Amino acid sequence: MSQTLIEKYVMPNYGRYDFWPERGLGTYVWDRDGRKYLDFAGGVAVCPVGHCHPEVVEAIQTQAATLIHISNWYCIRQQGELAEMLVEKVMGIPGKCFFSNSGAEANEGLIKLARRFGTTRPKADGSPRFEIITCTGSFHGRTFATMTATAQEKIHGGFGPLLPGFKYIPFNDVEALKAAVNENTVGILFEPVQGESGVNVATPEFLRAAAALRDQHDLLLLLDEVQCGLGRTGEPGGWRSIIPGDEILPDAISWAKSIGSGYALGSFWTRDRAIGPEPDAVRLCNLLGAGSHGTTYGGSPLACATAMATLKVILRDGLIARSKEMGERIVKEVASWNLPAITATRGFGFMLGFELNTHLIEAREDFKASGKLPSIWVTQLLMDAGLLVVPAGPKVIRWLAPMNTSDAEAEEGLGIMKSVLSALA
C-alpha cells in the first residue's frame, strides 16, 4: 500500500531505494519489517550525533513546549546564542551569522553577498562586478542560482537558460583559476571537500591560490561547507583539514546538514573585515543590511535550540578530534585489506570516499543485469548486508557516519564492507 501511495501522490524526482526506515536510535535504523541496519549514510551527513540523541530530543521537546516559531521581525534569543557558539567555538574568527532553512538557501546567501559586494566595490567604470567562479564536480544546491553555480551538466539539463554570472573551471586547476579572473569577477566559491561527485579534496595549492587571488583582485573567498563543515572532517572547518590553523581566512562559509541533527536549518557566516581602505568602510559582516535578505522560518527558536544541543554534544564530547582519529584508523584499515574492488580512499574524518574498481564490477553478469551505476549497485549490496552508505558519482561510495560512532560500530561497518567487497573479486 505504501508504495502505491508514493507512486500515485509523490513526484518521481528521486531515484529511491526500496527501503522503508521506521525508526532510528544512535547509529542504527530499523525498517518496517524490524530489520536493523548500521547507518553510515547518516541522512547524507545530517546526523552528526546519531539518530534521536537524548539531549537533542530533550531540547526539541522543551523548546516545542515553549516557543516553536516567532517572526524574524522580533529578536530571537536563541539566534544570538547559536551565532555566538558558531563564531567563537567553531570559527574562532570574528564575524556574524545568518540563519536559513537549508544548505541551498545558505549558498543563495553567499551568492547574494557576492553580488552586493560587487555593487559596493564596482569596476573602474562604476558598473557592478557580478561573476562568481565555481568548480567542476561541485554541488551547491537545487535552487536556480545554486543549481547554476553547480558545475555539473547533469544538474543543469532541461532547465536552461541558466542564470548569468557564473564561470566554471576544473577543480584544483590553479592555472585555470588564475585565467578565469577578469574585471567582472567578484568571488570564488567551492567546497573544500566535494561530496556529491566523489569526495574530492581541494589541494593546498588550490586553496592558497584562491586566497591569493582574493587579495590581489579584491574578491571574496566563499567556502561551501554544507556537507564537510562543523567538525565532520576532523577540524571545526573543513578547509582546516587541508591547511590547519589560520593561514587561510575565508570571507564567508555556508553550513547546513549536521547543524540541526535532522531539523531543517542552514546558516552562513561572514567575516568581520572592512571591505575598503576608507576609515568608515562598511564591514563585510554588515554588508547585507536591513531589508536586503530574509527568511520566514530560518533561525526559529526550535531550530536554534536543536542546533545548540547538537553542537554542545559535538564540542563537549570531543567528537571533532574523535572524527579525525577514527577517519585515520578506518583509512589505514581499508588500505590493509588490499582488496581489488577498492582503488583509492579519499577524505577525512567521517567524510570518506572509497573509489570502486569499475572494471572489476562491470565485468560481472549480475551487475550488467542490474542496469545501475557501480556506486549505486554496490550501495544496494551493502544495504542488503545491513550497512547504509551513500553513492557519490558513478564509482565512489561515501561513509558519512555519526561522529559519535563507537569503535565496535566502526568495526561492524568495516566487517560488512570487507565481506561484501571481497565477494566481488
Tab-separated table of C-alpha atoms in Angstrom:
chain	number	residue	atom	x	y	z
A	1	MET	CA	0.000	0.000	0.000
A	2	SER	CA	2.780	2.497	0.883
A	3	GLN	CA	4.487	2.028	-2.486
A	4	THR	CA	1.152	2.688	-4.185
A	5	LEU	CA	0.748	5.944	-2.269
A	6	ILE	CA	4.262	7.079	-3.166
A	7	GLU	CA	3.770	6.332	-6.847
A	8	LYS	CA	0.330	7.928	-7.006
A	9	TYR	CA	0.852	11.071	-4.928
A	10	VAL	CA	4.589	11.880	-4.649
A	11	MET	CA	6.570	13.415	-7.524
A	12	PRO	CA	9.066	10.970	-9.037
A	13	ASN	CA	12.073	13.311	-8.743
A	14	TYR	CA	14.126	10.965	-6.534
A	15	GLY	CA	15.689	7.653	-7.551
A	16	ARG	CA	14.688	5.965	-4.309
A	17	TYR	CA	15.892	2.647	-2.939
A	18	ASP	CA	13.148	0.199	-1.953
A	19	PHE	CA	13.968	0.746	1.708
A	20	TRP	CA	11.441	1.832	4.335
A	21	PRO	CA	13.026	3.002	7.606
A	22	GLU	CA	10.629	3.342	10.522
A	23	ARG	CA	12.784	4.396	13.474
A	24	GLY	CA	16.352	5.269	14.409
A	25	LEU	CA	18.465	5.296	17.558
A	26	GLY	CA	22.134	6.232	17.682
A	27	THR	CA	23.964	4.711	14.734
A	28	TYR	CA	21.184	2.260	13.831
A	29	VAL	CA	17.869	2.386	11.978
A	30	TRP	CA	15.152	-0.264	11.693
A	31	ASP	CA	12.985	-0.858	8.640
A	32	ARG	CA	9.235	-1.534	8.624
A	33	ASP	CA	9.898	-5.258	8.926
A	34	GLY	CA	12.005	-4.738	12.043
A	35	ARG	CA	15.360	-5.423	10.397
A	36	LYS	CA	18.274	-3.492	11.911
A	37	TYR	CA	20.804	-1.536	9.794
A	38	LEU	CA	24.051	0.224	10.655
A	39	ASP	CA	23.528	3.742	9.293
A	40	PHE	CA	26.763	5.158	7.903
A	41	ALA	CA	24.787	7.345	5.484
A	42	GLY	CA	23.555	9.475	8.370
A	43	GLY	CA	20.902	11.205	6.293
A	44	VAL	CA	23.737	12.297	3.954
A	45	ALA	CA	25.774	13.863	6.768
A	46	VAL	CA	22.747	15.257	8.572
A	47	CYS	CA	23.071	13.176	11.769
A	48	PRO	CA	26.405	14.069	13.443
A	49	VAL	CA	25.391	12.659	16.838
A	50	GLY	CA	23.261	9.814	15.508
A	51	HIS	CA	19.525	9.342	15.455
A	52	CYS	CA	17.378	10.720	18.270
A	53	HIS	CA	20.243	11.686	20.580
A	54	PRO	CA	18.591	12.107	24.004
A	55	GLU	CA	19.940	15.638	24.548
A	56	VAL	CA	18.745	16.748	21.121
A	57	VAL	CA	15.334	15.170	21.715
A	58	GLU	CA	15.083	16.871	25.113
A	59	ALA	CA	15.987	20.257	23.586
A	60	ILE	CA	13.312	19.822	20.902
A	61	GLN	CA	10.667	18.765	23.404
A	62	THR	CA	11.467	21.601	25.812
A	63	GLN	CA	11.571	24.289	23.126
A	64	ALA	CA	8.497	22.917	21.334
A	65	ALA	CA	6.560	23.295	24.556
A	66	THR	CA	7.798	26.879	24.991
A	67	LEU	CA	8.005	28.720	21.649
A	68	ILE	CA	8.242	26.969	18.276
A	69	HIS	CA	8.222	29.936	15.933
A	70	ILE	CA	8.340	33.696	16.049
A	71	SER	CA	8.907	36.137	13.214
A	72	ASN	CA	12.338	37.477	12.383
A	73	TRP	CA	10.710	40.874	12.832
A	74	TYR	CA	11.499	40.271	16.521
A	75	CYS	CA	14.671	39.460	18.460
A	76	ILE	CA	15.173	35.705	18.838
A	77	ARG	CA	17.354	34.954	21.840
A	78	GLN	CA	18.315	31.518	20.570
A	79	GLN	CA	19.751	33.005	17.342
A	80	GLY	CA	22.174	35.126	19.313
A	81	GLU	CA	23.258	32.189	21.458
A	82	LEU	CA	23.728	29.883	18.459
A	83	ALA	CA	25.590	32.549	16.475
A	84	GLU	CA	27.933	33.117	19.417
A	85	MET	CA	28.643	29.378	19.561
A	86	LEU	CA	29.366	29.220	15.826
A	87	VAL	CA	31.578	32.313	15.759
A	88	GLU	CA	33.507	31.690	18.982
A	89	LYS	CA	33.653	27.882	19.208
A	90	VAL	CA	33.556	26.763	15.573
A	91	MET	CA	35.136	29.557	13.520
A	92	GLY	CA	37.332	31.318	16.054
A	93	ILE	CA	37.348	34.260	13.620
A	94	PRO	CA	35.260	37.407	14.266
A	95	GLY	CA	32.126	37.616	12.141
A	96	LYS	CA	28.348	37.287	12.084
A	97	CYS	CA	25.811	34.620	11.059
A	98	PHE	CA	22.574	34.478	9.086
A	99	PHE	CA	20.189	31.562	9.608
A	100	SER	CA	18.245	29.923	6.791
A	101	ASN	CA	16.258	26.742	6.232
A	102	SER	CA	18.713	24.705	4.174
A	103	GLY	CA	22.141	24.481	2.599
A	104	ALA	CA	20.866	25.690	-0.768
A	105	GLU	CA	19.377	28.736	0.903
A	106	ALA	CA	22.642	29.344	2.769
A	107	ASN	CA	24.523	29.229	-0.547
A	108	GLU	CA	21.966	31.611	-2.036
A	109	GLY	CA	23.048	33.941	0.741
A	110	LEU	CA	26.702	33.614	-0.283
A	111	ILE	CA	25.783	34.445	-3.878
A	112	LYS	CA	23.746	37.486	-2.822
A	113	LEU	CA	26.586	38.600	-0.540
A	114	ALA	CA	28.972	38.437	-3.501
A	115	ARG	CA	26.588	40.390	-5.749
A	116	ARG	CA	26.166	43.082	-3.084
A	117	PHE	CA	29.957	43.172	-2.626
A	118	GLY	CA	30.400	43.616	-6.392
A	119	THR	CA	27.971	46.526	-6.326
A	120	THR	CA	29.696	48.154	-3.371
A	121	ARG	CA	33.144	47.507	-4.843
A	122	PRO	CA	32.436	48.007	-8.586
A	123	LYS	CA	34.627	48.101	-11.657
A	124	ALA	CA	36.591	51.218	-12.572
A	125	ASP	CA	33.706	52.467	-14.720
A	126	GLY	CA	31.300	52.150	-11.801
A	127	SER	CA	29.382	49.153	-13.104
A	128	PRO	CA	28.966	46.245	-10.687
A	129	ARG	CA	31.133	43.158	-10.674
A	130	PHE	CA	28.971	40.061	-10.620
A	131	GLU	CA	30.776	36.926	-11.804
A	132	ILE	CA	31.481	34.032	-9.421
A	133	ILE	CA	33.967	31.291	-10.283
A	134	THR	CA	32.918	27.735	-9.319
A	135	CYS	CA	34.413	24.306	-9.969
A	136	THR	CA	33.538	21.188	-11.930
A	137	GLY	CA	32.184	18.405	-9.749
A	138	SER	CA	30.676	20.897	-7.342
A	139	PHE	CA	27.231	20.733	-5.791
A	140	HIS	CA	25.814	23.903	-4.253
A	141	GLY	CA	22.073	23.175	-4.222
A	142	ARG	CA	18.953	22.946	-6.353
A	143	THR	CA	17.522	26.452	-6.222
A	144	PHE	CA	18.030	28.257	-9.512
A	145	ALA	CA	21.097	30.254	-8.500
A	146	THR	CA	22.763	27.391	-6.629
A	147	MET	CA	21.911	24.952	-9.425
A	148	THR	CA	23.607	27.317	-11.861
A	149	ALA	CA	26.592	27.635	-9.529
A	150	THR	CA	26.833	23.846	-9.546
A	151	ALA	CA	29.210	22.996	-12.396
A	152	GLN	CA	27.597	19.724	-13.466
A	153	GLU	CA	25.717	19.360	-16.752
A	154	LYS	CA	23.506	16.609	-15.336
A	155	ILE	CA	22.145	19.124	-12.811
A	156	HIS	CA	21.525	21.787	-15.486
A	157	GLY	CA	19.805	19.541	-18.016
A	158	GLY	CA	16.350	20.723	-19.076
A	159	PHE	CA	16.398	23.961	-17.068
A	160	GLY	CA	18.014	26.421	-19.472
A	161	PRO	CA	18.688	29.209	-19.918
A	162	LEU	CA	20.699	29.333	-16.709
A	163	LEU	CA	21.336	32.472	-14.708
A	164	PRO	CA	24.223	34.638	-15.895
A	165	GLY	CA	27.218	35.364	-13.718
A	166	PHE	CA	28.973	32.032	-13.162
A	167	LYS	CA	32.206	30.767	-14.694
A	168	TYR	CA	33.295	27.146	-14.322
A	169	ILE	CA	36.847	25.829	-14.025
A	170	PRO	CA	38.282	22.338	-13.408
A	171	PHE	CA	38.521	21.625	-9.671
A	172	ASN	CA	42.043	22.053	-8.286
A	173	ASP	CA	43.354	23.600	-11.534
A	174	VAL	CA	45.342	26.595	-10.289
A	175	GLU	CA	46.224	27.912	-13.746
A	176	ALA	CA	42.598	27.724	-14.892
A	177	LEU	CA	41.578	29.611	-11.770
A	178	LYS	CA	44.074	32.386	-12.450
A	179	ALA	CA	42.978	32.604	-16.090
A	180	ALA	CA	39.292	32.808	-15.156
A	181	VAL	CA	39.611	36.011	-13.125
A	182	ASN	CA	38.600	39.128	-15.058
A	183	GLU	CA	37.223	42.596	-14.370
A	184	ASN	CA	33.743	41.161	-13.713
A	185	THR	CA	34.886	38.603	-11.142
A	186	VAL	CA	33.632	39.179	-7.628
A	187	GLY	CA	34.178	35.854	-5.855
A	188	ILE	CA	35.461	32.284	-5.862
A	189	LEU	CA	33.090	29.624	-4.484
A	190	PHE	CA	33.988	25.989	-3.878
A	191	GLU	CA	33.687	23.098	-1.428
A	192	PRO	CA	36.937	22.261	0.373
A	193	VAL	CA	35.800	18.637	0.160
A	194	GLN	CA	33.336	17.908	-2.646
A	195	GLY	CA	30.745	15.354	-1.579
A	196	GLU	CA	28.393	14.542	-4.425
A	197	SER	CA	30.952	13.914	-7.133
A	198	GLY	CA	33.177	11.542	-5.213
A	199	VAL	CA	34.676	13.055	-2.022
A	200	ASN	CA	37.252	15.116	-3.906
A	201	VAL	CA	39.567	17.152	-1.673
A	202	ALA	CA	40.850	20.611	-2.602
A	203	THR	CA	44.626	20.734	-2.763
A	204	PRO	CA	46.560	23.125	-0.506
A	205	GLU	CA	47.884	24.784	-3.658
A	206	PHE	CA	44.359	25.493	-4.895
A	207	LEU	CA	43.262	26.920	-1.533
A	208	ARG	CA	46.319	29.155	-1.352
A	209	ALA	CA	45.885	30.310	-4.960
A	210	ALA	CA	42.232	31.199	-4.336
A	211	ALA	CA	43.157	33.213	-1.241
A	212	ALA	CA	45.993	34.998	-3.085
A	213	LEU	CA	43.701	35.905	-6.000
A	214	ARG	CA	41.137	37.174	-3.490
A	215	ASP	CA	43.726	39.528	-2.026
A	216	GLN	CA	45.167	40.552	-5.390
A	217	HIS	CA	41.866	41.298	-7.152
A	218	ASP	CA	39.604	42.397	-4.275
A	219	LEU	CA	37.387	39.292	-4.432
A	220	LEU	CA	35.522	37.199	-1.879
A	221	LEU	CA	36.672	33.701	-0.931
A	222	LEU	CA	33.449	31.740	-0.359
A	223	LEU	CA	33.534	28.191	1.024
A	224	ASP	CA	30.578	25.810	0.809
A	225	GLU	CA	30.881	23.624	3.910
A	226	VAL	CA	27.290	22.410	3.888
A	227	GLN	CA	28.474	18.803	3.926
A	228	CYS	CA	32.100	18.946	5.100
A	229	GLY	CA	31.786	21.551	7.858
A	230	LEU	CA	31.149	21.626	11.594
A	231	GLY	CA	33.749	19.033	12.546
A	232	ARG	CA	32.899	16.128	10.246
A	233	THR	CA	36.370	16.140	8.644
A	234	GLY	CA	38.156	16.257	11.978
A	235	GLU	CA	38.572	20.037	12.161
A	236	PRO	CA	35.952	22.677	13.071
A	237	GLY	CA	36.224	23.976	9.500
A	238	GLY	CA	36.624	21.587	6.595
A	239	TRP	CA	39.263	23.773	4.963
A	240	ARG	CA	41.394	23.446	8.076
A	241	SER	CA	41.722	19.713	7.412
A	242	ILE	CA	43.662	20.775	4.288
A	243	ILE	CA	45.607	23.739	5.694
A	244	PRO	CA	45.458	23.779	9.523
A	245	GLY	CA	45.301	26.971	11.531
A	246	ASP	CA	44.587	30.478	10.287
A	247	GLU	CA	46.867	30.666	7.240
A	248	ILE	CA	43.732	30.817	5.057
A	249	LEU	CA	40.917	33.088	6.265
A	250	PRO	CA	37.745	32.721	4.186
A	251	ASP	CA	35.358	35.632	3.777
A	252	ALA	CA	32.188	33.592	4.134
A	253	ILE	CA	31.172	29.989	4.829
A	254	SER	CA	27.863	28.168	4.429
A	255	TRP	CA	26.641	25.358	6.709
A	256	ALA	CA	23.628	23.052	6.925
A	257	LYS	CA	23.130	19.276	7.245
A	258	SER	CA	24.964	18.481	10.513
A	259	ILE	CA	23.939	21.727	12.160
A	260	GLY	CA	20.411	20.610	13.023
A	261	SER	CA	20.575	16.830	13.588
A	262	GLY	CA	17.784	16.479	11.041
A	263	TYR	CA	15.850	19.625	11.878
A	264	ALA	CA	15.828	21.936	8.841
A	265	LEU	CA	18.402	24.668	9.400
A	266	GLY	CA	21.159	26.292	7.398
A	267	SER	CA	23.463	29.206	8.059
A	268	PHE	CA	26.217	31.287	6.589
A	269	TRP	CA	28.937	33.211	8.372
A	270	THR	CA	30.702	36.311	7.078
A	271	ARG	CA	33.978	37.685	8.328
A	272	ASP	CA	34.243	40.939	10.230
A	273	ARG	CA	36.599	42.900	7.989
A	274	ALA	CA	36.456	46.238	6.256
A	275	ILE	CA	35.702	45.912	2.551
A	276	GLY	CA	37.591	49.044	1.560
A	277	PRO	CA	40.541	51.207	2.630
A	278	GLU	CA	38.341	54.082	3.776
A	279	PRO	CA	38.238	54.625	7.570
A	280	ASP	CA	34.469	54.348	7.532
A	281	ALA	CA	34.310	51.415	5.088
A	282	VAL	CA	31.437	49.051	5.771
A	283	ARG	CA	32.280	45.708	7.404
A	284	LEU	CA	31.678	42.623	5.284
A	285	CYS	CA	29.559	41.047	8.028
A	286	ASN	CA	27.242	44.076	7.898
A	287	LEU	CA	27.000	44.312	4.107
A	288	LEU	CA	23.592	42.614	3.960
A	289	GLY	CA	21.750	45.307	5.849
A	290	ALA	CA	18.097	45.616	6.835
A	291	GLY	CA	15.752	44.598	4.042
A	292	SER	CA	18.451	43.061	1.830
A	293	HIS	CA	17.877	39.424	2.774
A	294	GLY	CA	15.490	37.398	4.904
A	295	THR	CA	13.518	34.231	5.555
A	296	THR	CA	10.297	33.223	7.259
A	297	TYR	CA	11.376	30.057	9.059
A	298	GLY	CA	15.176	30.245	9.223
A	299	GLY	CA	16.585	30.525	12.725
A	300	SER	CA	13.365	29.770	14.562
A	301	PRO	CA	13.634	29.192	18.310
A	302	LEU	CA	13.062	25.459	17.770
A	303	ALA	CA	15.685	25.171	15.017
A	304	CYS	CA	18.280	27.097	17.026
A	305	ALA	CA	17.631	25.109	20.210
A	306	THR	CA	18.095	21.891	18.251
A	307	ALA	CA	21.338	23.140	16.723
A	308	MET	CA	22.720	24.316	20.070
A	309	ALA	CA	22.047	20.911	21.620
A	310	THR	CA	23.781	19.234	18.673
A	311	LEU	CA	26.853	21.477	18.790
A	312	LYS	CA	27.035	21.174	22.574
A	313	VAL	CA	27.349	17.392	22.297
A	314	ILE	CA	29.924	17.666	19.493
A	315	LEU	CA	32.107	20.146	21.409
A	316	ARG	CA	31.700	18.697	24.907
A	317	ASP	CA	32.353	15.103	23.888
A	318	GLY	CA	35.387	15.899	21.740
A	319	LEU	CA	33.743	14.485	18.616
A	320	ILE	CA	35.764	16.636	16.222
A	321	ALA	CA	39.054	15.159	17.404
A	322	ARG	CA	37.450	11.731	17.502
A	323	SER	CA	36.341	12.094	13.866
A	324	LYS	CA	39.913	12.824	12.848
A	325	GLU	CA	41.266	9.850	14.768
A	326	MET	CA	38.592	7.439	13.547
A	327	GLY	CA	38.952	8.554	9.955
A	328	GLU	CA	42.672	7.869	10.019
A	329	ARG	CA	42.097	4.434	11.582
A	330	ILE	CA	39.435	3.498	9.030
A	331	VAL	CA	41.571	4.574	6.055
A	332	LYS	CA	44.518	2.580	7.429
A	333	GLU	CA	42.341	-0.482	7.991
A	334	VAL	CA	40.820	-0.392	4.493
A	335	ALA	CA	44.258	0.067	2.920
A	336	SER	CA	45.474	-3.048	4.735
A	337	TRP	CA	42.819	-5.192	3.017
A	338	ASN	CA	44.437	-4.780	-0.414
A	339	LEU	CA	41.063	-5.571	-1.953
A	340	PRO	CA	40.925	-5.352	-5.762
A	341	ALA	CA	37.410	-3.864	-5.520
A	342	ILE	CA	38.782	-0.628	-3.985
A	343	THR	CA	41.220	1.501	-5.955
A	344	ALA	CA	41.506	4.593	-3.721
A	345	THR	CA	40.308	6.175	-0.487
A	346	ARG	CA	39.687	9.915	-0.107
A	347	GLY	CA	38.525	12.366	2.527
A	348	PHE	CA	38.944	12.978	6.232
A	349	GLY	CA	37.273	12.018	9.498
A	350	PHE	CA	33.749	10.751	8.970
A	351	MET	CA	33.581	12.044	5.406
A	352	LEU	CA	35.291	9.273	3.496
A	353	GLY	CA	35.018	8.112	-0.093
A	354	PHE	CA	36.000	4.666	-1.341
A	355	GLU	CA	36.605	4.510	-5.087
A	356	LEU	CA	35.428	1.278	-6.671
A	357	ASN	CA	37.190	-0.772	-9.307
A	358	THR	CA	34.629	-0.261	-12.064
A	359	HIS	CA	36.390	-2.633	-14.467
A	360	LEU	CA	36.016	-5.438	-11.946
A	361	ILE	CA	32.362	-4.623	-11.300
A	362	GLU	CA	31.347	-4.011	-14.910
A	363	ALA	CA	32.639	-7.465	-15.886
A	364	ARG	CA	30.093	-9.149	-13.599
A	365	GLU	CA	26.920	-10.542	-15.129
A	366	ASP	CA	24.825	-9.677	-12.067
A	367	PHE	CA	25.949	-6.050	-12.338
A	368	LYS	CA	25.166	-5.923	-16.068
A	369	ALA	CA	21.686	-7.217	-15.374
A	370	SER	CA	21.069	-4.501	-12.771
A	371	GLY	CA	21.289	-1.581	-15.193
A	372	LYS	CA	22.691	0.585	-12.372
A	373	LEU	CA	25.827	2.637	-11.887
A	374	PRO	CA	28.600	0.801	-9.990
A	375	SER	CA	28.285	3.038	-6.908
A	376	ILE	CA	24.515	2.581	-6.738
A	377	TRP	CA	24.772	-1.158	-7.267
A	378	VAL	CA	27.381	-1.603	-4.502
A	379	THR	CA	25.347	0.641	-2.192
A	380	GLN	CA	22.436	-1.780	-2.677
A	381	LEU	CA	24.679	-4.781	-1.918
A	382	LEU	CA	25.844	-3.133	1.300
A	383	MET	CA	22.274	-2.280	2.228
A	384	ASP	CA	21.244	-5.890	1.708
A	385	ALA	CA	24.077	-6.838	4.096
A	386	GLY	CA	22.894	-4.343	6.733
A	387	LEU	CA	25.081	-1.280	6.094
A	388	LEU	CA	23.739	2.025	4.748
A	389	VAL	CA	26.184	4.191	2.754
A	390	VAL	CA	25.782	6.879	0.090
A	391	PRO	CA	26.819	6.721	-3.581
A	392	ALA	CA	28.954	9.644	-4.775
A	393	GLY	CA	29.201	9.922	-8.522
A	394	PRO	CA	29.359	6.749	-10.611
A	395	LYS	CA	32.228	4.972	-8.845
A	396	VAL	CA	32.544	6.123	-5.231
A	397	ILE	CA	30.665	5.175	-2.059
A	398	ARG	CA	30.655	7.548	0.900
A	399	TRP	CA	30.778	6.933	4.614
A	400	LEU	CA	29.078	9.784	6.486
A	401	ALA	CA	28.706	8.029	9.817
A	402	PRO	CA	27.715	9.848	13.011
A	403	MET	CA	30.703	11.478	14.668
A	404	ASN	CA	29.982	9.550	17.886
A	405	THR	CA	30.160	6.159	16.172
A	406	SER	CA	31.739	3.742	18.645
A	407	ASP	CA	34.806	1.599	17.985
A	408	ALA	CA	32.607	-1.500	17.897
A	409	GLU	CA	30.201	0.080	15.388
A	410	ALA	CA	33.080	1.155	13.153
A	411	GLU	CA	34.442	-2.389	13.275
A	412	GLU	CA	30.991	-3.733	12.414
A	413	GLY	CA	30.773	-1.439	9.389
A	414	LEU	CA	34.263	-2.360	8.245
A	415	GLY	CA	33.433	-6.039	8.594
A	416	ILE	CA	30.304	-5.733	6.432
A	417	MET	CA	32.066	-3.715	3.745
A	418	LYS	CA	35.056	-6.069	3.637
A	419	SER	CA	32.790	-9.095	3.322
A	420	VAL	CA	30.691	-7.572	0.522
A	421	LEU	CA	33.612	-6.183	-1.481
A	422	SER	CA	35.677	-9.360	-1.043
A	423	ALA	CA	32.894	-11.285	-2.741
A	424	LEU	CA	33.265	-9.099	-5.857
A	425	ALA	CA	36.835	-10.191	-6.561
